[in-house]
Amino acid sequence: MSEHLSLDEVRALDKKYYMNTFGDRIPLCFISGDGIELTATDGRVYKDYFAGIAVTSLGYNHKRMTEELCEQVKDLIHTSSVYYVENQAKLAQMLVENSCADRAFFCSTGAEANEGAIKLAKKYQVEKGCKNKIEFVTLKNSFHGRTLATVAATGQPKYQAPYAPLIEKFVHVERNNIEELKSAVSENTAGIILELIQGESGVHPLSREFVNTAAELCRKYDIALIIDEVQTGIGRTGRLFAHELYEIKPDIFTMAKGLGGGVPIGAICANEKFASAFKPGDHGTTFGGNPLSTRAGLVVLDELLNNGVLENAEAVGTYLMDRLNELKTKKDIIKEVRGACLICGVEFSEPIGREVTARLRDNGILVGSVGDSTLRIVPPLIVTKDDIDILVNKLEEVL
Ligand SMILES: *Cc1c(COP(=O)(O)O)cnc(C)c1O
């Protein structure tokens, strides 16, 4: 451990040399992890129910993942997609065979996946000769990424204001407001982009009626229904994708966070009708779908689908929601428990979110906080019922 810098030394370097986009961070720096536990520079061990923002789906130092990634690093990290890539082709097959999609494309982040989805939806209209269809409908309080187009898609002024005027035209409607949605879609719309459960703004699920209306509007206008599964995908809701819970088949859906278990990888999936709008040269990437990141994706998907991790996410996620709802009946300060399985928001009736998060941290427990009064709980998918008991009991104590 002696080869690591202390937290204070890391912080000093960060303050001097790193662009100050993250402000004062949580005063922790981790040097290793195992299962759902992280070890900090001072040797303290934390149980992690945040998973690096819903990313480390198999936890830390997962035996098979570590072995396969080490093997892959020795064999080959990168070749570019100028050549055929075995893992890339295999991962595309695995995603298609286990979803409603016909084709996949790999990139490196969620924002990049959403950018690609927006381009694909536009290209579909261009192919049809509908050059006027250039607008997108998204939701207020959505989050779709930090690139210029995805920040415009994100329905939160705080992310947009510094960059106005924004490129691309996005119309933002209120979550679950069906009338507003209907009047936002016009002859100029190229697609509707939805998170089925808005993660970043505090875990807010959409109503089935609202989602079904969006799907109907897309059929009626022959425009893309794009589901942003960057956070909800890859088992977090107890299903491989949240759109399975809603029993819809999106034209295009995107994913990233959990897909590589921590290795950066994103994906755009689409049905043939939309996917075929991309012709050679229309889209590309240097890093996307490289042998290393797609190997990580193969391990994650195989563990989920063939080694019980998806079943675990559903069983333990259901237990988490039950235990939190039970705690809510005992603690009036809990206003609402929202979400599905392992994407869970706990809203308090008072602005105590940050303090609760800090007290949990003092007790060796990591969760996320949103705004002043909401906790975001998105643990690794390998979390156990015993881990959930520890979390809920500590939360009760702290409250
Ligand atoms: C995190 C997130 C993104 C952005 O992903 P990055 O990998 O940070 O670019 C987009 N959409 C949703 C729903 C997200 O949660």
mmCIF file of C-alpha atoms and ligand atoms in Angstrom:
data_model
loop_
_atom_site.group_PDB
_atom_site.id
_atom_site.type_symbol
_atom_site.label_atom_id
_atom_site.label_comp_id
_atom_site.label_asym_id
_atom_site.label_seq_id
_atom_site.Cartn_x
_atom_site.Cartn_y
_atom_site.Cartn_z
ATOM 1 C CA MET A 1 0.000 0.000 0.000
ATOM 2 C CA SER A 2 2.978 2.278 0.608
ATOM 3 C CA GLU A 3 3.349 3.008 -3.107
ATOM 4 C CA HIS A 4 0.075 4.988 -3.034
ATOM 5 C CA LEU A 5 -0.151 8.690 -2.296
ATOM 6 C CA SER A 6 -2.169 9.783 0.724
ATOM 7 C CA LEU A 7 -5.586 11.378 0.224
ATOM 8 C CA ASP A 8 -4.138 14.806 1.049
ATOM 9 C CA GLU A 9 -1.379 14.384 -1.544
ATOM 10 C CA VAL A 10 -3.860 13.330 -4.235
ATOM 11 C CA ARG A 11 -6.149 16.212 -3.331
ATOM 12 C CA ALA A 12 -3.281 18.707 -3.570
ATOM 13 C CA LEU A 13 -2.372 17.476 -7.069
ATOM 14 C CA ASP A 14 -6.016 17.550 -8.153
ATOM 15 C CA LYS A 15 -6.562 21.100 -6.905
ATOM 16 C CA LYS A 16 -3.462 22.320 -8.715
ATOM 17 C CA TYR A 17 -3.600 20.414 -12.014
ATOM 18 C CA TYR A 18 -7.094 19.097 -12.717
ATOM 19 C CA MET A 19 -9.795 21.216 -14.355
ATOM 20 C CA ASN A 20 -12.175 22.165 -11.604
ATOM 21 C CA THR A 21 -15.315 20.553 -13.044
ATOM 22 C CA PHE A 22 -15.991 18.399 -9.978
ATOM 23 C CA GLY A 23 -15.439 21.068 -7.303
ATOM 24 C CA ASP A 24 -14.788 19.709 -3.834
ATOM 25 C CA ARG A 25 -15.182 15.964 -4.135
ATOM 26 C CA ILE A 26 -16.158 13.521 -1.415
ATOM 27 C CA PRO A 27 -12.914 13.315 0.604
ATOM 28 C CA LEU A 28 -12.124 9.696 -0.209
ATOM 29 C CA CYS A 29 -9.734 8.027 -2.612
ATOM 30 C CA PHE A 30 -9.901 4.267 -3.132
ATOM 31 C CA ILE A 31 -6.998 2.002 -3.890
ATOM 32 C CA SER A 32 -8.635 -1.402 -4.220
ATOM 33 C CA GLY A 33 -11.919 -3.238 -4.133
ATOM 34 C CA ASP A 34 -13.350 -6.684 -3.670
ATOM 35 C CA GLY A 35 -16.964 -7.801 -4.076
ATOM 36 C CA ILE A 36 -19.042 -4.762 -3.099
ATOM 37 C CA GLU A 37 -16.297 -3.411 -0.811
ATOM 38 C CA LEU A 38 -13.851 -0.589 -1.493
ATOM 39 C CA THR A 39 -10.686 0.137 0.468
ATOM 40 C CA ALA A 40 -9.590 3.771 0.896
ATOM 41 C CA THR A 41 -6.061 5.164 1.131
ATOM 42 C CA ASP A 42 -6.255 5.116 4.936
ATOM 43 C CA GLY A 43 -7.142 1.403 4.920
ATOM 44 C CA ARG A 44 -10.796 1.916 5.788
ATOM 45 C CA VAL A 45 -13.239 -0.414 4.049
ATOM 46 C CA TYR A 46 -16.597 0.790 2.686
ATOM 47 C CA LYS A 47 -19.604 -1.163 1.451
ATOM 48 C CA ASP A 48 -20.553 0.340 -1.899
ATOM 49 C CA TYR A 49 -24.222 0.751 -2.849
ATOM 50 C CA PHE A 50 -23.473 3.298 -5.574
ATOM 51 C CA ALA A 51 -21.237 1.230 -7.882
ATOM 52 C CA GLY A 52 -19.406 4.227 -9.338
ATOM 53 C CA ILE A 53 -22.738 5.659 -10.620
ATOM 54 C CA ALA A 54 -24.390 2.338 -11.545
ATOM 55 C CA VAL A 55 -21.341 1.071 -13.419
ATOM 56 C CA THR A 56 -19.544 -1.758 -11.593
ATOM 57 C CA SER A 57 -22.231 -4.356 -12.227
ATOM 58 C CA LEU A 58 -20.081 -7.307 -11.092
ATOM 59 C CA GLY A 59 -18.549 -5.420 -8.175
ATOM 60 C CA TYR A 60 -14.793 -5.146 -7.737
ATOM 61 C CA ASN A 61 -12.065 -7.655 -8.508
ATOM 62 C CA HIS A 62 -14.658 -10.125 -9.803
ATOM 63 C CA LYS A 63 -12.612 -13.302 -10.249
ATOM 64 C CA ARG A 64 -13.673 -14.193 -13.781
ATOM 65 C CA MET A 65 -13.700 -10.582 -14.989
ATOM 66 C CA THR A 66 -10.223 -9.918 -13.626
ATOM 67 C CA GLU A 67 -8.826 -13.096 -15.179
ATOM 68 C CA GLU A 68 -10.410 -12.563 -18.588
ATOM 69 C CA LEU A 69 -9.398 -8.903 -18.751
ATOM 70 C CA CYS A 70 -5.796 -9.731 -17.806
ATOM 71 C CA GLU A 71 -5.747 -12.395 -20.510
ATOM 72 C CA GLN A 72 -7.205 -9.951 -23.043
ATOM 73 C CA VAL A 73 -4.720 -7.205 -22.120
ATOM 74 C CA LYS A 74 -1.901 -9.655 -22.811
ATOM 75 C CA ASP A 75 -3.434 -10.768 -26.120
ATOM 76 C CA LEU A 76 -4.716 -7.505 -27.571
ATOM 77 C CA ILE A 77 -6.254 -4.233 -26.372
ATOM 78 C CA HIS A 78 -6.920 -2.385 -29.596
ATOM 79 C CA THR A 79 -6.847 -2.890 -33.358
ATOM 80 C CA SER A 80 -9.517 -0.372 -34.572
ATOM 81 C CA SER A 81 -12.646 -1.312 -36.470
ATOM 82 C CA VAL A 82 -10.794 -1.002 -39.767
ATOM 83 C CA TYR A 83 -10.390 -4.762 -39.180
ATOM 84 C CA TYR A 84 -12.883 -7.356 -38.014
ATOM 85 C CA VAL A 85 -12.955 -7.738 -34.230
ATOM 86 C CA GLU A 86 -13.970 -11.108 -32.820
ATOM 87 C CA ASN A 87 -15.241 -9.942 -29.401
ATOM 88 C CA GLN A 88 -17.137 -7.063 -31.021
ATOM 89 C CA ALA A 89 -19.005 -9.430 -33.344
ATOM 90 C CA LYS A 90 -19.716 -11.875 -30.501
ATOM 91 C CA LEU A 91 -21.007 -9.146 -28.169
ATOM 92 C CA ALA A 92 -23.274 -7.739 -30.892
ATOM 93 C CA GLN A 93 -24.684 -11.254 -31.401
ATOM 94 C CA MET A 94 -25.263 -11.661 -27.669
ATOM 95 C CA LEU A 95 -27.093 -8.332 -27.339
ATOM 96 C CA VAL A 96 -29.267 -8.998 -30.389
ATOM 97 C CA GLU A 97 -30.133 -12.569 -29.367
ATOM 98 C CA ASN A 98 -31.220 -11.371 -25.939
ATOM 99 C CA SER A 99 -33.218 -8.267 -26.891
ATOM 100 C CA CYS A 100 -35.685 -6.925 -29.460
ATOM 101 C CA ALA A 101 -32.830 -5.361 -31.482
ATOM 102 C CA ASP A 102 -31.518 -6.580 -34.835
ATOM 103 C CA ARG A 103 -28.143 -4.830 -34.785
ATOM 104 C CA ALA A 104 -25.710 -3.190 -32.363
ATOM 105 C CA PHE A 105 -22.932 -0.607 -32.619
ATOM 106 C CA PHE A 106 -20.314 -0.015 -29.926
ATOM 107 C CA CYS A 107 -18.848 3.241 -28.684
ATOM 108 C CA SER A 108 -17.237 4.232 -25.409
ATOM 109 C CA THR A 109 -19.708 6.234 -23.286
ATOM 110 C CA GLY A 110 -23.399 6.842 -22.701
ATOM 111 C CA ALA A 111 -23.372 10.321 -24.197
ATOM 112 C CA GLU A 112 -21.701 8.971 -27.321
ATOM 113 C CA ALA A 113 -24.301 6.206 -27.597
ATOM 114 C CA ASN A 114 -27.086 8.798 -27.376
ATOM 115 C CA GLU A 115 -25.363 11.011 -29.963
ATOM 116 C CA GLY A 116 -25.267 8.023 -32.288
ATOM 117 C CA ALA A 117 -28.937 7.264 -31.629
ATOM 118 C CA ILE A 118 -29.879 10.862 -32.488
ATOM 119 C CA LYS A 119 -27.842 10.689 -35.699
ATOM 120 C CA LEU A 120 -29.446 7.361 -36.612
ATOM 121 C CA ALA A 121 -32.992 8.679 -36.071
ATOM 122 C CA LYS A 122 -32.202 11.709 -38.265
ATOM 123 C CA LYS A 123 -30.544 9.582 -40.918
ATOM 124 C CA TYR A 124 -33.653 7.394 -41.113
ATOM 125 C CA GLN A 125 -35.716 10.474 -42.001
ATOM 126 C CA VAL A 126 -33.084 11.683 -44.485
ATOM 127 C CA GLU A 127 -33.221 8.286 -46.227
ATOM 128 C CA LYS A 128 -36.991 8.713 -46.531
ATOM 129 C CA GLY A 129 -36.537 12.210 -47.932
ATOM 130 C CA CYS A 130 -38.064 13.903 -44.862
ATOM 131 C CA LYS A 131 -35.412 16.553 -44.350
ATOM 132 C CA ASN A 132 -37.763 18.684 -42.217
ATOM 133 C CA LYS A 133 -37.844 16.105 -39.422
ATOM 134 C CA ILE A 134 -35.011 17.398 -37.269
ATOM 135 C CA GLU A 135 -36.553 17.954 -33.828
ATOM 136 C CA PHE A 136 -36.527 15.616 -30.843
ATOM 137 C CA VAL A 137 -38.904 15.415 -27.922
ATOM 138 C CA THR A 138 -37.343 14.650 -24.534
ATOM 139 C CA LEU A 139 -38.390 15.150 -20.930
ATOM 140 C CA LYS A 140 -37.829 17.763 -18.297
ATOM 141 C CA ASN A 141 -35.484 16.425 -15.593
ATOM 142 C CA SER A 142 -34.041 13.909 -18.009
ATOM 143 C CA PHE A 143 -30.330 13.232 -18.322
ATOM 144 C CA HIS A 144 -28.768 12.120 -21.601
ATOM 145 C CA GLY A 145 -25.111 13.150 -21.316
ATOM 146 C CA ARG A 146 -22.635 16.027 -21.511
ATOM 147 C CA THR A 147 -21.780 16.359 -25.199
ATOM 148 C CA LEU A 148 -23.333 19.309 -27.023
ATOM 149 C CA ALA A 149 -26.252 17.392 -28.539
ATOM 150 C CA THR A 150 -26.937 15.295 -25.440
ATOM 151 C CA VAL A 151 -26.737 18.295 -23.124
ATOM 152 C CA ALA A 152 -29.383 19.889 -25.363
ATOM 153 C CA ALA A 153 -31.433 16.684 -25.018
ATOM 154 C CA THR A 154 -31.044 16.792 -21.230
ATOM 155 C CA GLY A 155 -34.053 18.602 -19.776
ATOM 156 C CA GLN A 156 -32.223 20.408 -16.963
ATOM 157 C CA PRO A 157 -31.337 24.099 -17.391
ATOM 158 C CA LYS A 158 -28.349 23.824 -15.017
ATOM 159 C CA TYR A 159 -26.473 21.697 -17.557
ATOM 160 C CA GLN A 160 -27.489 23.777 -20.569
ATOM 161 C CA ALA A 161 -27.208 27.420 -19.506
ATOM 162 C CA PRO A 162 -23.395 27.713 -19.828
ATOM 163 C CA TYR A 163 -23.527 26.509 -23.455
ATOM 164 C CA ALA A 164 -26.510 28.328 -24.953
ATOM 165 C CA PRO A 165 -27.338 28.581 -27.805
ATOM 166 C CA LEU A 166 -27.418 24.818 -28.128
ATOM 167 C CA ILE A 167 -27.200 22.875 -31.349
ATOM 168 C CA GLU A 168 -30.033 20.554 -32.386
ATOM 169 C CA LYS A 169 -33.621 21.279 -31.474
ATOM 170 C CA PHE A 170 -35.088 19.541 -28.442
ATOM 171 C CA VAL A 171 -38.572 20.115 -27.042
ATOM 172 C CA HIS A 172 -38.860 19.198 -23.356
ATOM 173 C CA VAL A 173 -42.126 17.987 -21.871
ATOM 174 C CA GLU A 174 -43.178 17.196 -18.310
ATOM 175 C CA ARG A 175 -42.779 13.574 -17.241
ATOM 176 C CA ASN A 176 -46.089 11.654 -17.468
ATOM 177 C CA ASN A 177 -47.980 14.606 -18.970
ATOM 178 C CA ILE A 178 -49.662 12.881 -21.908
ATOM 179 C CA GLU A 179 -51.359 15.970 -23.345
ATOM 180 C CA GLU A 180 -48.104 17.920 -23.339
ATOM 181 C CA LEU A 181 -46.356 15.002 -25.038
ATOM 182 C CA LYS A 182 -49.021 14.818 -27.758
ATOM 183 C CA SER A 183 -48.825 18.512 -28.527
ATOM 184 C CA ALA A 184 -45.000 18.487 -28.586
ATOM 185 C CA VAL A 185 -44.817 15.952 -31.412
ATOM 186 C CA SER A 186 -45.217 17.541 -34.837
ATOM 187 C CA GLU A 187 -44.418 17.068 -38.527
ATOM 188 C CA ASN A 188 -40.883 18.225 -37.694
ATOM 189 C CA THR A 189 -40.197 15.587 -35.044
ATOM 190 C CA ALA A 190 -37.598 12.901 -35.766
ATOM 191 C CA GLY A 191 -37.876 11.010 -32.491
ATOM 192 C CA ILE A 192 -38.856 10.799 -28.841
ATOM 193 C CA ILE A 193 -36.065 10.061 -26.339
ATOM 194 C CA LEU A 194 -37.020 8.689 -22.924
ATOM 195 C CA GLU A 195 -35.381 7.275 -19.836
ATOM 196 C CA LEU A 196 -38.035 4.875 -18.525
ATOM 197 C CA ILE A 197 -36.779 5.594 -15.023
ATOM 198 C CA GLN A 198 -35.103 8.987 -14.783
ATOM 199 C CA GLY A 199 -31.964 8.116 -12.834
ATOM 200 C CA GLU A 200 -29.823 11.201 -12.458
ATOM 201 C CA SER A 201 -32.661 13.493 -11.380
ATOM 202 C CA GLY A 202 -33.716 11.221 -8.498
ATOM 203 C CA VAL A 203 -35.119 7.896 -9.781
ATOM 204 C CA HIS A 204 -38.512 8.854 -11.263
ATOM 205 C CA PRO A 205 -40.298 6.070 -13.189
ATOM 206 C CA LEU A 206 -42.516 6.962 -16.153
ATOM 207 C CA SER A 207 -46.123 5.755 -16.186
ATOM 208 C CA ARG A 208 -47.004 2.913 -18.560
ATOM 209 C CA GLU A 209 -49.727 5.051 -20.120
ATOM 210 C CA PHE A 210 -47.228 7.808 -20.918
ATOM 211 C CA VAL A 211 -44.728 5.378 -22.422
ATOM 212 C CA ASN A 212 -47.433 3.639 -24.475
ATOM 213 C CA THR A 213 -48.589 7.023 -25.787
ATOM 214 C CA ALA A 214 -45.010 7.831 -26.825
ATOM 215 C CA ALA A 215 -44.787 4.484 -28.642
ATOM 216 C CA GLU A 216 -48.099 5.133 -30.437
ATOM 217 C CA LEU A 217 -47.011 8.625 -31.502
ATOM 218 C CA CYS A 218 -43.788 7.210 -32.929
ATOM 219 C CA ARG A 219 -45.710 4.629 -34.950
ATOM 220 C CA LYS A 220 -48.202 7.224 -36.157
ATOM 221 C CA TYR A 221 -45.523 9.646 -37.393
ATOM 222 C CA ASP A 222 -43.014 6.930 -38.390
ATOM 223 C CA ILE A 223 -40.352 8.405 -36.122
ATOM 224 C CA ALA A 224 -37.910 6.754 -33.716
ATOM 225 C CA LEU A 225 -38.822 5.710 -30.202
ATOM 226 C CA ILE A 226 -35.415 5.992 -28.526
ATOM 227 C CA ILE A 227 -35.055 4.565 -25.035
ATOM 228 C CA ASP A 228 -31.999 5.728 -23.097
ATOM 229 C CA GLU A 229 -31.049 2.632 -21.080
ATOM 230 C CA VAL A 230 -27.610 3.955 -20.167
ATOM 231 C CA GLN A 231 -28.494 3.670 -16.479
ATOM 232 C CA THR A 232 -31.535 1.349 -16.449
ATOM 233 C CA GLY A 233 -30.074 -1.273 -18.786
ATOM 234 C CA ILE A 234 -27.924 -4.353 -18.127
ATOM 235 C CA GLY A 235 -29.963 -5.889 -15.345
ATOM 236 C CA ARG A 236 -30.471 -2.950 -13.028
ATOM 237 C CA THR A 237 -34.267 -3.281 -13.003
ATOM 238 C CA GLY A 238 -34.195 -7.066 -12.651
ATOM 239 C CA ARG A 239 -34.620 -7.395 -16.429
ATOM 240 C CA LEU A 240 -31.826 -7.089 -18.958
ATOM 241 C CA PHE A 241 -33.487 -3.865 -20.160
ATOM 242 C CA ALA A 242 -36.106 -1.671 -18.491
ATOM 243 C CA HIS A 243 -38.184 -1.608 -21.686
ATOM 244 C CA GLU A 244 -38.987 -5.279 -21.029
ATOM 245 C CA LEU A 245 -40.759 -4.196 -17.833
ATOM 246 C CA TYR A 246 -42.839 -1.749 -19.873
ATOM 247 C CA GLU A 247 -43.497 -4.381 -22.542
ATOM 248 C CA ILE A 248 -42.450 -2.105 -25.388
ATOM 249 C CA LYS A 249 -40.038 -2.587 -28.280
ATOM 250 C CA PRO A 250 -38.047 0.590 -28.862
ATOM 251 C CA ASP A 251 -36.772 1.299 -32.368
ATOM 252 C CA ILE A 252 -33.440 2.348 -30.883
ATOM 253 C CA PHE A 253 -32.063 1.912 -27.373
ATOM 254 C CA THR A 254 -28.745 2.901 -25.871
ATOM 255 C CA MET A 255 -26.691 1.553 -22.992
ATOM 256 C CA ALA A 256 -23.317 2.119 -21.367
ATOM 257 C CA LYS A 257 -22.720 2.315 -17.612
ATOM 258 C CA GLY A 258 -23.156 -1.310 -16.517
ATOM 259 C CA LEU A 259 -22.224 -2.974 -19.808
ATOM 260 C CA GLY A 260 -18.463 -3.118 -19.228
ATOM 261 C CA GLY A 261 -18.577 -3.454 -15.448
ATOM 262 C CA GLY A 262 -16.210 -0.460 -15.246
ATOM 263 C CA VAL A 263 -14.397 -0.733 -18.581
ATOM 264 C CA PRO A 264 -15.735 2.115 -20.766
ATOM 265 C CA ILE A 265 -18.157 0.827 -23.393
ATOM 266 C CA GLY A 266 -21.469 2.061 -24.765
ATOM 267 C CA ALA A 267 -23.824 0.624 -27.349
ATOM 268 C CA ILE A 268 -26.573 1.655 -29.714
ATOM 269 C CA CYS A 269 -29.065 -1.104 -30.512
ATOM 270 C CA ALA A 270 -31.757 -0.796 -33.168
ATOM 271 C CA ASN A 271 -34.279 -2.738 -35.186
ATOM 272 C CA GLU A 272 -33.404 -3.410 -38.829
ATOM 273 C CA LYS A 273 -35.704 -0.676 -40.114
ATOM 274 C CA PHE A 274 -33.733 2.030 -38.327
ATOM 275 C CA ALA A 275 -30.314 0.334 -38.207
ATOM 276 C CA SER A 276 -30.225 0.065 -41.982
ATOM 277 C CA ALA A 277 -30.333 3.872 -42.270
ATOM 278 C CA PHE A 278 -26.634 3.909 -41.345
ATOM 279 C CA LYS A 279 -24.640 3.281 -44.524
ATOM 280 C CA PRO A 280 -20.876 2.740 -44.664
ATOM 281 C CA GLY A 281 -19.179 5.952 -43.571
ATOM 282 C CA ASP A 282 -22.218 7.478 -41.832
ATOM 283 C CA HIS A 283 -20.922 6.853 -38.333
ATOM 284 C CA GLY A 284 -17.700 5.681 -36.748
ATOM 285 C CA THR A 285 -15.374 5.572 -33.770
ATOM 286 C CA THR A 286 -11.715 4.858 -33.087
ATOM 287 C CA PHE A 287 -11.981 3.171 -29.687
ATOM 288 C CA GLY A 288 -15.537 1.832 -29.803
ATOM 289 C CA GLY A 289 -15.938 -1.941 -29.698
ATOM 290 C CA ASN A 290 -12.256 -2.675 -29.137
ATOM 291 C CA PRO A 291 -11.191 -6.198 -28.070
ATOM 292 C CA LEU A 292 -10.786 -5.205 -24.398
ATOM 293 C CA SER A 293 -14.053 -3.357 -23.781
ATOM 294 C CA THR A 294 -16.102 -5.901 -25.710
ATOM 295 C CA ARG A 295 -14.437 -8.726 -23.740
ATOM 296 C CA ALA A 296 -15.632 -6.965 -20.584
ATOM 297 C CA GLY A 297 -19.129 -6.748 -22.097
ATOM 298 C CA LEU A 298 -19.084 -10.447 -22.936
ATOM 299 C CA VAL A 299 -18.192 -11.367 -19.354
ATOM 300 C CA VAL A 300 -20.859 -9.069 -17.886
ATOM 301 C CA LEU A 301 -23.620 -10.358 -20.180
ATOM 302 C CA ASP A 302 -22.626 -14.002 -19.703
ATOM 303 C CA GLU A 303 -22.600 -13.590 -15.916
ATOM 304 C CA LEU A 304 -26.005 -11.898 -16.051
ATOM 305 C CA LEU A 305 -27.690 -14.299 -18.450
ATOM 306 C CA ASN A 306 -25.975 -17.620 -17.735
ATOM 307 C CA ASN A 307 -24.609 -17.383 -14.242
ATOM 308 C CA GLY A 308 -27.516 -16.152 -12.121
ATOM 309 C CA VAL A 309 -26.594 -12.462 -11.793
ATOM 310 C CA LEU A 310 -29.813 -11.246 -13.461
ATOM 311 C CA GLU A 311 -31.915 -13.461 -11.180
ATOM 312 C CA ASN A 312 -29.917 -12.137 -8.237
ATOM 313 C CA ALA A 313 -30.579 -8.520 -9.274
ATOM 314 C CA GLU A 314 -34.301 -9.238 -9.427
ATOM 315 C CA ALA A 315 -34.507 -11.162 -6.140
ATOM 316 C CA VAL A 316 -32.229 -8.876 -4.114
ATOM 317 C CA GLY A 317 -33.661 -5.764 -5.801
ATOM 318 C CA THR A 318 -37.200 -6.789 -4.853
ATOM 319 C CA TYR A 319 -35.966 -7.403 -1.300
ATOM 320 C CA LEU A 320 -34.341 -3.929 -1.237
ATOM 321 C CA MET A 321 -37.573 -2.223 -2.320
ATOM 322 C CA ASP A 322 -39.600 -4.267 0.219
ATOM 323 C CA ARG A 323 -37.236 -3.478 3.096
ATOM 324 C CA LEU A 324 -37.192 0.245 2.244
ATOM 325 C CA ASN A 325 -40.985 0.375 1.960
ATOM 326 C CA GLU A 326 -41.187 -1.351 5.341
ATOM 327 C CA LEU A 327 -38.778 1.243 6.784
ATOM 328 C CA LYS A 328 -40.971 3.974 5.304
ATOM 329 C CA THR A 329 -43.933 2.783 7.411
ATOM 330 C CA LYS A 330 -41.743 3.242 10.518
ATOM 331 C CA LYS A 331 -40.071 6.535 9.604
ATOM 332 C CA ASP A 332 -42.353 9.428 8.657
ATOM 333 C CA ILE A 333 -39.386 11.377 7.312
ATOM 334 C CA ILE A 334 -39.252 8.973 4.343
ATOM 335 C CA LYS A 335 -41.648 10.536 1.862
ATOM 336 C CA GLU A 336 -41.312 8.110 -1.027
ATOM 337 C CA VAL A 337 -39.415 5.007 -2.166
ATOM 338 C CA ARG A 338 -39.167 4.833 -5.988
ATOM 339 C CA GLY A 339 -37.634 2.720 -8.693
ATOM 340 C CA ALA A 340 -37.356 -0.905 -9.745
ATOM 341 C CA CYS A 341 -35.089 -3.504 -8.124
ATOM 342 C CA LEU A 342 -31.510 -2.186 -8.009
ATOM 343 C CA ILE A 343 -32.221 1.365 -9.177
ATOM 344 C CA CYS A 344 -33.836 2.916 -6.157
ATOM 345 C CA GLY A 345 -34.544 6.438 -4.900
ATOM 346 C CA VAL A 346 -35.454 7.316 -1.309
ATOM 347 C CA GLU A 347 -36.944 10.788 -0.931
ATOM 348 C CA PHE A 348 -37.188 12.481 2.454
ATOM 349 C CA SER A 349 -39.791 15.061 3.429
ATOM 350 C CA GLU A 350 -36.977 17.332 4.665
ATOM 351 C CA PRO A 351 -33.682 18.431 3.042
ATOM 352 C CA ILE A 352 -31.542 15.864 4.879
ATOM 353 C CA GLY A 353 -30.271 13.891 1.879
ATOM 354 C CA ARG A 354 -26.679 15.093 1.978
ATOM 355 C CA GLU A 355 -26.437 14.714 5.752
ATOM 356 C CA VAL A 356 -27.840 11.169 5.644
ATOM 357 C CA THR A 357 -25.361 10.297 2.872
ATOM 358 C CA ALA A 358 -22.471 11.701 4.950
ATOM 359 C CA ARG A 359 -23.578 9.866 8.124
ATOM 360 C CA LEU A 360 -23.888 6.605 6.199
ATOM 361 C CA ARG A 361 -20.381 7.193 4.877
ATOM 362 C CA ASP A 362 -19.109 7.698 8.435
ATOM 363 C CA ASN A 363 -20.637 4.273 9.062
ATOM 364 C CA GLY A 364 -18.771 2.716 6.125
ATOM 365 C CA ILE A 365 -21.653 2.816 3.625
ATOM 366 C CA LEU A 366 -21.636 4.544 0.234
ATOM 367 C CA VAL A 367 -24.846 5.695 -1.475
ATOM 368 C CA GLY A 368 -25.513 8.530 -3.909
ATOM 369 C CA SER A 369 -27.447 11.708 -3.185
ATOM 370 C CA VAL A 370 -29.584 13.760 -5.568
ATOM 371 C CA GLY A 371 -30.539 17.348 -4.762
ATOM 372 C CA ASP A 372 -31.213 18.096 -1.092
ATOM 373 C CA SER A 373 -33.552 15.315 -0.124
ATOM 374 C CA THR A 374 -33.095 12.125 -2.162
ATOM 375 C CA LEU A 375 -30.777 9.110 -1.908
ATOM 376 C CA ARG A 376 -29.880 7.127 -5.026
ATOM 377 C CA ILE A 377 -29.125 3.454 -4.371
ATOM 378 C CA VAL A 378 -27.630 1.599 -7.367
ATOM 379 C CA PRO A 379 -25.422 -1.191 -5.985
ATOM 380 C CA PRO A 380 -23.428 -3.772 -7.949
ATOM 381 C CA LEU A 381 -25.791 -6.472 -9.269
ATOM 382 C CA ILE A 382 -23.988 -9.115 -7.183
ATOM 383 C CA VAL A 383 -25.202 -7.491 -3.926
ATOM 384 C CA THR A 384 -26.743 -9.965 -1.432
ATOM 385 C CA LYS A 385 -29.744 -9.835 0.918
ATOM 386 C CA ASP A 386 -27.303 -9.655 3.839
ATOM 387 C CA ASP A 387 -25.740 -6.551 2.253
ATOM 388 C CA ILE A 388 -29.226 -5.039 1.931
ATOM 389 C CA ASP A 389 -29.954 -5.776 5.605
ATOM 390 C CA ILE A 390 -26.749 -3.969 6.580
ATOM 391 C CA LEU A 391 -27.709 -0.955 4.448
ATOM 392 C CA VAL A 392 -31.324 -0.697 5.618
ATOM 393 C CA ASN A 393 -30.455 -1.245 9.284
ATOM 394 C CA LYS A 394 -27.781 1.466 9.148
ATOM 395 C CA LEU A 395 -30.158 3.820 7.358
ATOM 396 C CA GLU A 396 -32.739 3.267 10.094
ATOM 397 C CA GLU A 397 -30.100 3.967 12.760
ATOM 398 C CA VAL A 398 -28.896 7.125 11.002
ATOM 399 C CA LEU A 399 -32.444 8.455 10.548
HETATM 400 C C1 LIG B 1 -24.911 8.521 -17.185
HETATM 401 C C2 LIG B 1 -25.960 8.703 -18.200
HETATM 402 C C3 LIG B 1 -25.659 9.179 -19.481
HETATM 403 C C4 LIG B 1 -24.270 9.653 -19.872
HETATM 404 O O1 LIG B 1 -23.349 8.619 -19.857
HETATM 405 P P1 LIG B 1 -21.776 8.995 -19.937
HETATM 406 O O2 LIG B 1 -21.104 7.650 -20.008
HETATM 407 O O3 LIG B 1 -21.455 9.759 -18.698
HETATM 408 O O4 LIG B 1 -21.563 9.792 -21.155
HETATM 409 C C5 LIG B 1 -26.682 9.254 -20.411
HETATM 410 N N1 LIG B 1 -27.936 8.879 -20.105
HETATM 411 C C6 LIG B 1 -28.263 8.401 -18.881
HETATM 412 C C7 LIG B 1 -29.668 7.975 -18.603
HETATM 413 C C8 LIG B 1 -27.297 8.316 -17.885
HETATM 414 O O5 LIG B 1 -27.628 7.886 -16.664
#
